[in-house]
Structure formats: C-alpha cells, structure tokens
Amino acid sequence: MKSQTIAPKRWWFIMPIVFITYSLAYLDRANFSFASAAGINDDLGITKGMSSLLGALFFLGYFFFQIPGAVYAERRSVKKLIFWCLILWGGCASLTGVVSNIPMLAAIRFVLGVVEAAVMPAMLIYISNWFTKSERSRANTFLILGNPVTVLWMSVVSGYLINAFGWREMFIFEGIPAVIWAVAWWFLVQDKPAQAKWMSDEEKSALQAQLQKEQEGIKAVRNYGEAFRNRNVIILCMQYFAWSIGVYGFVLWLPSILRNGTQMGMVEAGWLSAVPYLVATIAMVVVSWASDKKQNRKLFVWPLLLIGALAFLGSYLVGSSHFWLSYALLVIAGGAMYAPYGPFFALITEMLPRNVAGGAMALINSMGALGSFIGSWIVGYLNGATGSPAASYIFMGAALLVSVWLTLIVKPAENKTAPIHGAKHA
C-alpha cells in the first residue's frame, strides 16, 4: 500500500520508544504477583482475601482516571503527560518495597493505578497521530507487546531478585528504570509529525494528507457524550470488561497457581510463568500482521478469545492431578487472550473520528480496568477460598465466552470494503 511507504523511518524512531514506555508501566503493575507468591502476605499479616483485594486495587485507581488522562493527551500533550506519569509510577513502585503495613500498601497500589491510568489511551492516541489505518494494528501491537514481553523477562528476573534479596528489594530495583526513562522520553518524543526534525517536509505533508483522508470516511461525532452513547462503543466496553477478567485473573495469580500446583521454588515458578508470554508475543505479531493485511479486525479477535475460553475450561477438566497437561492448556489460554489486542484497538480508531476516538478508547480501557479489578480480585479470592484454581478457571473461561459473543455483535465488520471501518455504523 502506498501509505506504508510514507516515512518508513517512523517505525524505527517511534516504536522502540512506545514499546519501552509501556513495558515499564507493565513491569510495575505485574510484579505484585511475585511478591504475593514470595511472602509479602506473611510479612505484613495479609489474609488470602485481603491479598486478592490489594492486588486488584491498582485497577480501581486505573479505572477512575482513564478518561481525564485521555482528554488531556488528546487536547494538550502526550509528551508532558507521560513524562510525569513515568516519574510518579516509578516512585510509587519503588515505595512498595518499603511499606510496613496494609493501609500503606493499599494506598500505594491505588495511587500506582491512578498515575498509570492515562498511559494506555495516551499511547494509543500518540500512535494514531503517527500511523495510518493500514499500519495501525501492527503499531498498536508493538505498544501492547510491552505487556507480554515484560512479563516474560520480569517473571524470570523477579524470581531471581526475590531469591537473592527478597520481595522488598525486587520492588525497589524494578521501580528505578521508569524514572530514568522519563529523561530519555522527554528528549526523544514529539507529539505530532509536524514537530519532528527527522522527517522531511514532503514526508510530513504526505502523512498528514493520508491521515486526513482517512477521517473523511468516518461519520462525524459531535462530542464525547455522543460517542459514549454509540452502540458499538457500549458493546466494546462490555466486551473489554469481560476479556480483561480473564487476562488479569491470569496475570496476577499465575505464579501462585503454579506454586500451589507443585510446591516449586520462586525461580522455577518464574521460568514457567514466562512461557505463556513467549507464546503470546509470537501470536500478537502474527495476528496483527494478518489483521492489517486482511483489514477485517473482528475475524482476528473472537476466534482467539474462544480458544482461550476453551483452554481454561480444558484446564479445569484436566484437574491439578495432571499438572503438565493443565499447564500446557494455561499456556494456550495466555497466548490466545493476548493475541487480539492489536486488531481490537485498531477497530476503535476506525469506528470514530479523531476528535472523540481518544476519549472512547479511554472509556473502553477504563471498563477493561474495572474487569481487571473484578478478575484479579475474584480469581485471588476463589483460589484462596477453595485451595484450588479449578473454580477460577471456570470463572475466567466463562468471562471469555461472554467477550466472544459481544465481539460477534459489533457491527463494523459489515463494512469490509468501505475505506474506513465503521463509516456506516449505527
């Protein structure tokens, strides 16, 4: 496609920055699962029920501050917003390592969610400013790859850090990189292509013309209120809520599930926890490439979520007595849940005009955060209350089946041949 030949250097300048930034955000939210498996509960006197709530509190803070962050990023500056977020979340993450009581830990988990809330919608807005429709699924995937790739190496590194030092030092060490990266971010990032010194005037004009042309095919939406009442936006909010129940129930409690299964050490749990994210990384790259090639976003979302649901239910049926078969199914579930992220977020920007797309993404992502809160809390609670992950497998599998159905009733796929998906949406 012609649009793909516009300033190919964009990929080399922007994608490493996007990837590293979201990777660091994910590092500081996912390492709590390792502290839970490594003794933070015993050290601070946390009950199993309280542990699941503390793990989930991050997502409550995340839920409340999505839309304000997205509005600031869309109307003002992604660069300034992310700079301060990096400093604040790195500081909060390191402070987790010096907590001495449950209220302090609860406050830090909530504040960490608040300062990370704007990162995802702001970065999606940033990508939509720089990449065209035919590139966006892959660009979004490079962003979201920061999630499984980070958990992949973080699982191994956290296991070793805890083994060598303890859970406190793990939090302190893993919060520092975000603060250092804030400085690099400030000097490397420009909000819009027009500000980039490394692009020629011809490249800037061609890219701006292509992005503007794509907006012409999308039905005008006056304001956020109208966008938030849009049928597709409401359905995608519910879909992402259900999907996130499965994803974050899995992410936050996998190390604990594995240790309960075989009484393994932290290093072994770290290595085994990493494997689903390796599979997820490969799946995300392949699926996003295919989605951009076919320009049918839904086709690369619901079948994978269905596979994830069936893998969870299969792991339940196999039972803990067959650990390795159950584990293999969890690897499949993890890979399948992550694979559709790129096409999913590309779908949103193709349904709505630029003036409201960022706010809509924030609303959808905030409902995902609420699902993450519910998923991580209930999965942790079920594991503690039943002494087995079996009930949580059913819960996560059922949530994914709901998300499959909701994906199927979204309408943009009817416009496969239209220049912009969603141009005729209700």
mmCIF file of N, CA and C in Angstrom, residues 66-132:
data_model
loop_
_atom_site.group_PDB
_atom_site.id
_atom_site.type_symbol
_atom_site.label_atom_id
_atom_site.label_comp_id
_atom_site.label_asym_id
_atom_site.label_seq_id
_atom_site.Cartn_x
_atom_site.Cartn_y
_atom_site.Cartn_z
ATOM 1 N N GLN A 66 -8.832 7.112 33.730
ATOM 2 C CA GLN A 66 -8.601 6.872 32.303
ATOM 3 C C GLN A 66 -9.028 8.062 31.443
ATOM 4 N N ILE A 67 -10.285 8.456 31.586
ATOM 5 C CA ILE A 67 -10.844 9.453 30.668
ATOM 6 C C ILE A 67 -10.206 10.831 30.860
ATOM 7 N N PRO A 68 -10.009 11.330 32.093
ATOM 8 C CA PRO A 68 -9.316 12.623 32.236
ATOM 9 C C PRO A 68 -7.931 12.613 31.585
ATOM 10 N N GLY A 69 -7.200 11.503 31.754
ATOM 11 C CA GLY A 69 -5.872 11.406 31.142
ATOM 12 C C GLY A 69 -5.940 11.435 29.633
ATOM 13 N N ALA A 70 -6.910 10.719 29.059
ATOM 14 C CA ALA A 70 -7.042 10.677 27.599
ATOM 15 C C ALA A 70 -7.432 12.040 27.031
ATOM 16 N N VAL A 71 -8.319 12.734 27.729
ATOM 17 C CA VAL A 71 -8.744 14.064 27.259
ATOM 18 C C VAL A 71 -7.551 15.021 27.258
ATOM 19 N N TYR A 72 -6.730 14.964 28.315
ATOM 20 C CA TYR A 72 -5.534 15.820 28.363
ATOM 21 C C TYR A 72 -4.582 15.467 27.216
ATOM 22 N N ALA A 73 -4.374 14.166 26.990
ATOM 23 C CA ALA A 73 -3.452 13.728 25.935
ATOM 24 C C ALA A 73 -3.950 14.167 24.561
ATOM 25 N N GLU A 74 -5.261 14.077 24.339
ATOM 26 C CA GLU A 74 -5.837 14.396 23.036
ATOM 27 C C GLU A 74 -5.814 15.896 22.768
ATOM 28 N N ARG A 75 -6.099 16.690 23.820
ATOM 29 C CA ARG A 75 -6.246 18.138 23.618
ATOM 30 C C ARG A 75 -4.979 18.913 23.924
ATOM 31 N N ARG A 76 -4.099 18.349 24.737
ATOM 32 C CA ARG A 76 -2.897 19.075 25.141
ATOM 33 C C ARG A 76 -1.627 18.368 24.642
ATOM 34 N N SER A 77 -1.096 17.428 25.444
ATOM 35 C CA SER A 77 0.203 16.860 25.093
ATOM 36 C C SER A 77 0.403 15.466 25.689
ATOM 37 N N VAL A 78 0.638 14.500 24.806
ATOM 38 C CA VAL A 78 1.011 13.157 25.263
ATOM 39 C C VAL A 78 2.389 13.207 25.928
ATOM 40 N N LYS A 79 3.283 13.996 25.362
ATOM 41 C CA LYS A 79 4.667 14.072 25.848
ATOM 42 C C LYS A 79 4.734 14.485 27.323
ATOM 43 N N LYS A 80 4.072 15.577 27.680
ATOM 44 C CA LYS A 80 4.106 16.069 29.069
ATOM 45 C C LYS A 80 3.428 15.085 30.032
ATOM 46 N N LEU A 81 2.295 14.549 29.596
ATOM 47 C CA LEU A 81 1.542 13.641 30.455
ATOM 48 C C LEU A 81 2.362 12.395 30.811
ATOM 49 N N ILE A 82 2.945 11.762 29.804
ATOM 50 C CA ILE A 82 3.689 10.520 30.037
ATOM 51 C C ILE A 82 4.967 10.790 30.827
ATOM 52 N N PHE A 83 5.591 11.936 30.621
ATOM 53 C CA PHE A 83 6.808 12.287 31.367
ATOM 54 C C PHE A 83 6.546 12.257 32.879
ATOM 55 N N TRP A 84 5.476 12.933 33.297
ATOM 56 C CA TRP A 84 5.171 12.972 34.736
ATOM 57 C C TRP A 84 4.664 11.627 35.239
ATOM 58 N N CYS A 85 3.942 10.929 34.397
ATOM 59 C CA CYS A 85 3.472 9.588 34.789
ATOM 60 C C CYS A 85 4.651 8.646 35.052
ATOM 61 N N LEU A 86 5.663 8.684 34.186
ATOM 62 C CA LEU A 86 6.845 7.830 34.353
ATOM 63 C C LEU A 86 7.524 8.060 35.700
ATOM 64 N N ILE A 87 7.722 9.324 36.037
ATOM 65 C CA ILE A 87 8.381 9.656 37.304
ATOM 66 C C ILE A 87 7.539 9.189 38.498
ATOM 67 N N LEU A 88 6.240 9.457 38.428
ATOM 68 C CA LEU A 88 5.369 9.126 39.553
ATOM 69 C C LEU A 88 5.165 7.623 39.727
ATOM 70 N N TRP A 89 4.997 6.887 38.613
ATOM 71 C CA TRP A 89 4.756 5.458 38.808
ATOM 72 C C TRP A 89 6.041 4.733 39.195
ATOM 73 N N GLY A 90 7.190 5.190 38.703
ATOM 74 C CA GLY A 90 8.453 4.589 39.133
ATOM 75 C C GLY A 90 8.674 4.793 40.625
ATOM 76 N N GLY A 91 8.361 6.016 41.103
ATOM 77 C CA GLY A 91 8.497 6.304 42.536
ATOM 78 C C GLY A 91 7.551 5.464 43.381
ATOM 79 N N CYS A 92 6.277 5.368 42.945
ATOM 80 C CA CYS A 92 5.294 4.561 43.692
ATOM 81 C C CYS A 92 5.705 3.089 43.716
ATOM 82 N N ALA A 93 6.202 2.590 42.588
ATOM 83 C CA ALA A 93 6.599 1.182 42.516
ATOM 84 C C ALA A 93 7.724 0.884 43.503
ATOM 85 N N SER A 94 8.721 1.778 43.545
ATOM 86 C CA SER A 94 9.826 1.570 44.485
ATOM 87 C C SER A 94 9.367 1.700 45.933
ATOM 88 N N LEU A 95 8.443 2.624 46.203
ATOM 89 C CA LEU A 95 7.920 2.798 47.560
ATOM 90 C C LEU A 95 7.214 1.541 48.072
ATOM 91 N N THR A 96 6.691 0.734 47.139
ATOM 92 C CA THR A 96 6.037 -0.509 47.555
ATOM 93 C C THR A 96 7.009 -1.393 48.338
ATOM 94 N N GLY A 97 8.304 -1.246 48.026
ATOM 95 C CA GLY A 97 9.317 -2.057 48.695
ATOM 96 C C GLY A 97 9.611 -1.646 50.127
ATOM 97 N N VAL A 98 9.095 -0.478 50.570
ATOM 98 C CA VAL A 98 9.388 -0.033 51.942
ATOM 99 C C VAL A 98 8.125 0.036 52.810
ATOM 100 N N VAL A 99 7.009 -0.500 52.314
ATOM 101 C CA VAL A 99 5.782 -0.451 53.117
ATOM 102 C C VAL A 99 5.919 -1.309 54.371
ATOM 103 N N SER A 100 5.239 -0.869 55.431
ATOM 104 C CA SER A 100 5.328 -1.608 56.691
ATOM 105 C C SER A 100 3.967 -2.066 57.197
ATOM 106 N N ASN A 101 2.887 -1.645 56.515
ATOM 107 C CA ASN A 101 1.558 -2.058 56.958
ATOM 108 C C ASN A 101 0.597 -2.122 55.779
ATOM 109 N N ILE A 102 -0.573 -2.696 56.014
ATOM 110 C CA ILE A 102 -1.550 -2.921 54.942
ATOM 111 C C ILE A 102 -2.144 -1.619 54.393
ATOM 112 N N PRO A 103 -2.540 -0.641 55.241
ATOM 113 C CA PRO A 103 -3.088 0.607 54.681
ATOM 114 C C PRO A 103 -2.104 1.326 53.745
ATOM 115 N N MET A 104 -0.813 1.324 54.116
ATOM 116 C CA MET A 104 0.188 1.968 53.262
ATOM 117 C C MET A 104 0.289 1.253 51.914
ATOM 118 N N LEU A 105 0.274 -0.078 51.945
ATOM 119 C CA LEU A 105 0.337 -0.855 50.712
ATOM 120 C C LEU A 105 -0.906 -0.603 49.854
ATOM 121 N N ALA A 106 -2.074 -0.567 50.499
ATOM 122 C CA ALA A 106 -3.321 -0.320 49.767
ATOM 123 C C ALA A 106 -3.285 1.052 49.089
ATOM 124 N N ALA A 107 -2.805 2.065 49.801
ATOM 125 C CA ALA A 107 -2.738 3.419 49.240
ATOM 126 C C ALA A 107 -1.793 3.476 48.047
ATOM 127 N N ILE A 108 -0.641 2.838 48.169
ATOM 128 C CA ILE A 108 0.339 2.866 47.072
ATOM 129 C C ILE A 108 -0.192 2.120 45.851
ATOM 130 N N ARG A 109 -0.856 0.972 46.058
ATOM 131 C CA ARG A 109 -1.424 0.230 44.934
ATOM 132 C C ARG A 109 -2.469 1.076 44.200
ATOM 133 N N PHE A 110 -3.302 1.795 44.959
ATOM 134 C CA PHE A 110 -4.334 2.624 44.340
ATOM 135 C C PHE A 110 -3.704 3.788 43.568
ATOM 136 N N VAL A 111 -2.733 4.477 44.203
ATOM 137 C CA VAL A 111 -2.076 5.626 43.551
ATOM 138 C C VAL A 111 -1.312 5.183 42.312
ATOM 139 N N LEU A 112 -0.689 4.012 42.372
ATOM 140 C CA LEU A 112 0.017 3.489 41.202
ATOM 141 C C LEU A 112 -0.958 3.336 40.030
ATOM 142 N N GLY A 113 -2.167 2.862 40.324
ATOM 143 C CA GLY A 113 -3.187 2.746 39.278
ATOM 144 C C GLY A 113 -3.582 4.094 38.710
ATOM 145 N N VAL A 114 -3.697 5.098 39.591
ATOM 146 C CA VAL A 114 -4.067 6.445 39.155
ATOM 147 C C VAL A 114 -3.032 7.004 38.179
ATOM 148 N N VAL A 115 -1.740 6.898 38.522
ATOM 149 C CA VAL A 115 -0.706 7.529 37.688
ATOM 150 C C VAL A 115 -0.421 6.733 36.408
ATOM 151 N N GLU A 116 -0.802 5.454 36.397
ATOM 152 C CA GLU A 116 -0.629 4.678 35.161
ATOM 153 C C GLU A 116 -1.880 4.700 34.290
ATOM 154 N N ALA A 117 -2.986 5.248 34.804
ATOM 155 C CA ALA A 117 -4.266 5.174 34.101
ATOM 156 C C ALA A 117 -4.216 5.761 32.699
ATOM 157 N N ALA A 118 -3.509 6.876 32.550
ATOM 158 C CA ALA A 118 -3.532 7.580 31.265
ATOM 159 C C ALA A 118 -2.591 6.976 30.234
ATOM 160 N N VAL A 119 -1.738 6.066 30.652
ATOM 161 C CA VAL A 119 -0.670 5.599 29.755
ATOM 162 C C VAL A 119 -1.222 4.925 28.511
ATOM 163 N N MET A 120 -2.111 3.953 28.679
ATOM 164 C CA MET A 120 -2.616 3.201 27.537
ATOM 165 C C MET A 120 -3.376 4.071 26.539
ATOM 166 N N PRO A 121 -4.425 4.827 26.965
ATOM 167 C CA PRO A 121 -5.112 5.664 25.974
ATOM 168 C C PRO A 121 -4.213 6.737 25.378
ATOM 169 N N ALA A 122 -3.312 7.310 26.182
ATOM 170 C CA ALA A 122 -2.407 8.342 25.656
ATOM 171 C C ALA A 122 -1.490 7.774 24.580
ATOM 172 N N MET A 123 -0.988 6.559 24.807
ATOM 173 C CA MET A 123 -0.098 5.949 23.816
ATOM 174 C C MET A 123 -0.856 5.542 22.552
ATOM 175 N N LEU A 124 -2.109 5.109 22.699
ATOM 176 C CA LEU A 124 -2.922 4.801 21.517
ATOM 177 C C LEU A 124 -3.221 6.071 20.711
ATOM 178 N N ILE A 125 -3.457 7.184 21.409
ATOM 179 C CA ILE A 125 -3.644 8.474 20.731
ATOM 180 C C ILE A 125 -2.357 8.867 20.007
ATOM 181 N N TYR A 126 -1.237 8.697 20.673
ATOM 182 C CA TYR A 126 0.075 9.006 20.086
ATOM 183 C C TYR A 126 0.280 8.218 18.795
ATOM 184 N N ILE A 127 -0.020 6.920 18.833
ATOM 185 C CA ILE A 127 0.139 6.074 17.641
ATOM 186 C C ILE A 127 -0.786 6.533 16.515
ATOM 187 N N SER A 128 -2.026 6.905 16.859
ATOM 188 C CA SER A 128 -2.975 7.332 15.825
ATOM 189 C C SER A 128 -2.544 8.655 15.170
ATOM 190 N N ASN A 129 -1.688 9.422 15.845
ATOM 191 C CA ASN A 129 -1.150 10.660 15.269
ATOM 192 C C ASN A 129 -0.035 10.391 14.260
ATOM 193 N N TRP A 130 0.550 9.191 14.316
ATOM 194 C CA TRP A 130 1.750 8.915 13.539
ATOM 195 C C TRP A 130 1.595 7.799 12.500
ATOM 196 N N PHE A 131 0.565 6.958 12.642
ATOM 197 C CA PHE A 131 0.449 5.793 11.761
ATOM 198 C C PHE A 131 -0.922 5.730 11.107
ATOM 199 N N THR A 132 -0.930 5.285 9.846
ATOM 200 C CA THR A 132 -2.146 5.239 9.047
ATOM 201 C C THR A 132 -2.939 3.963 9.348
#
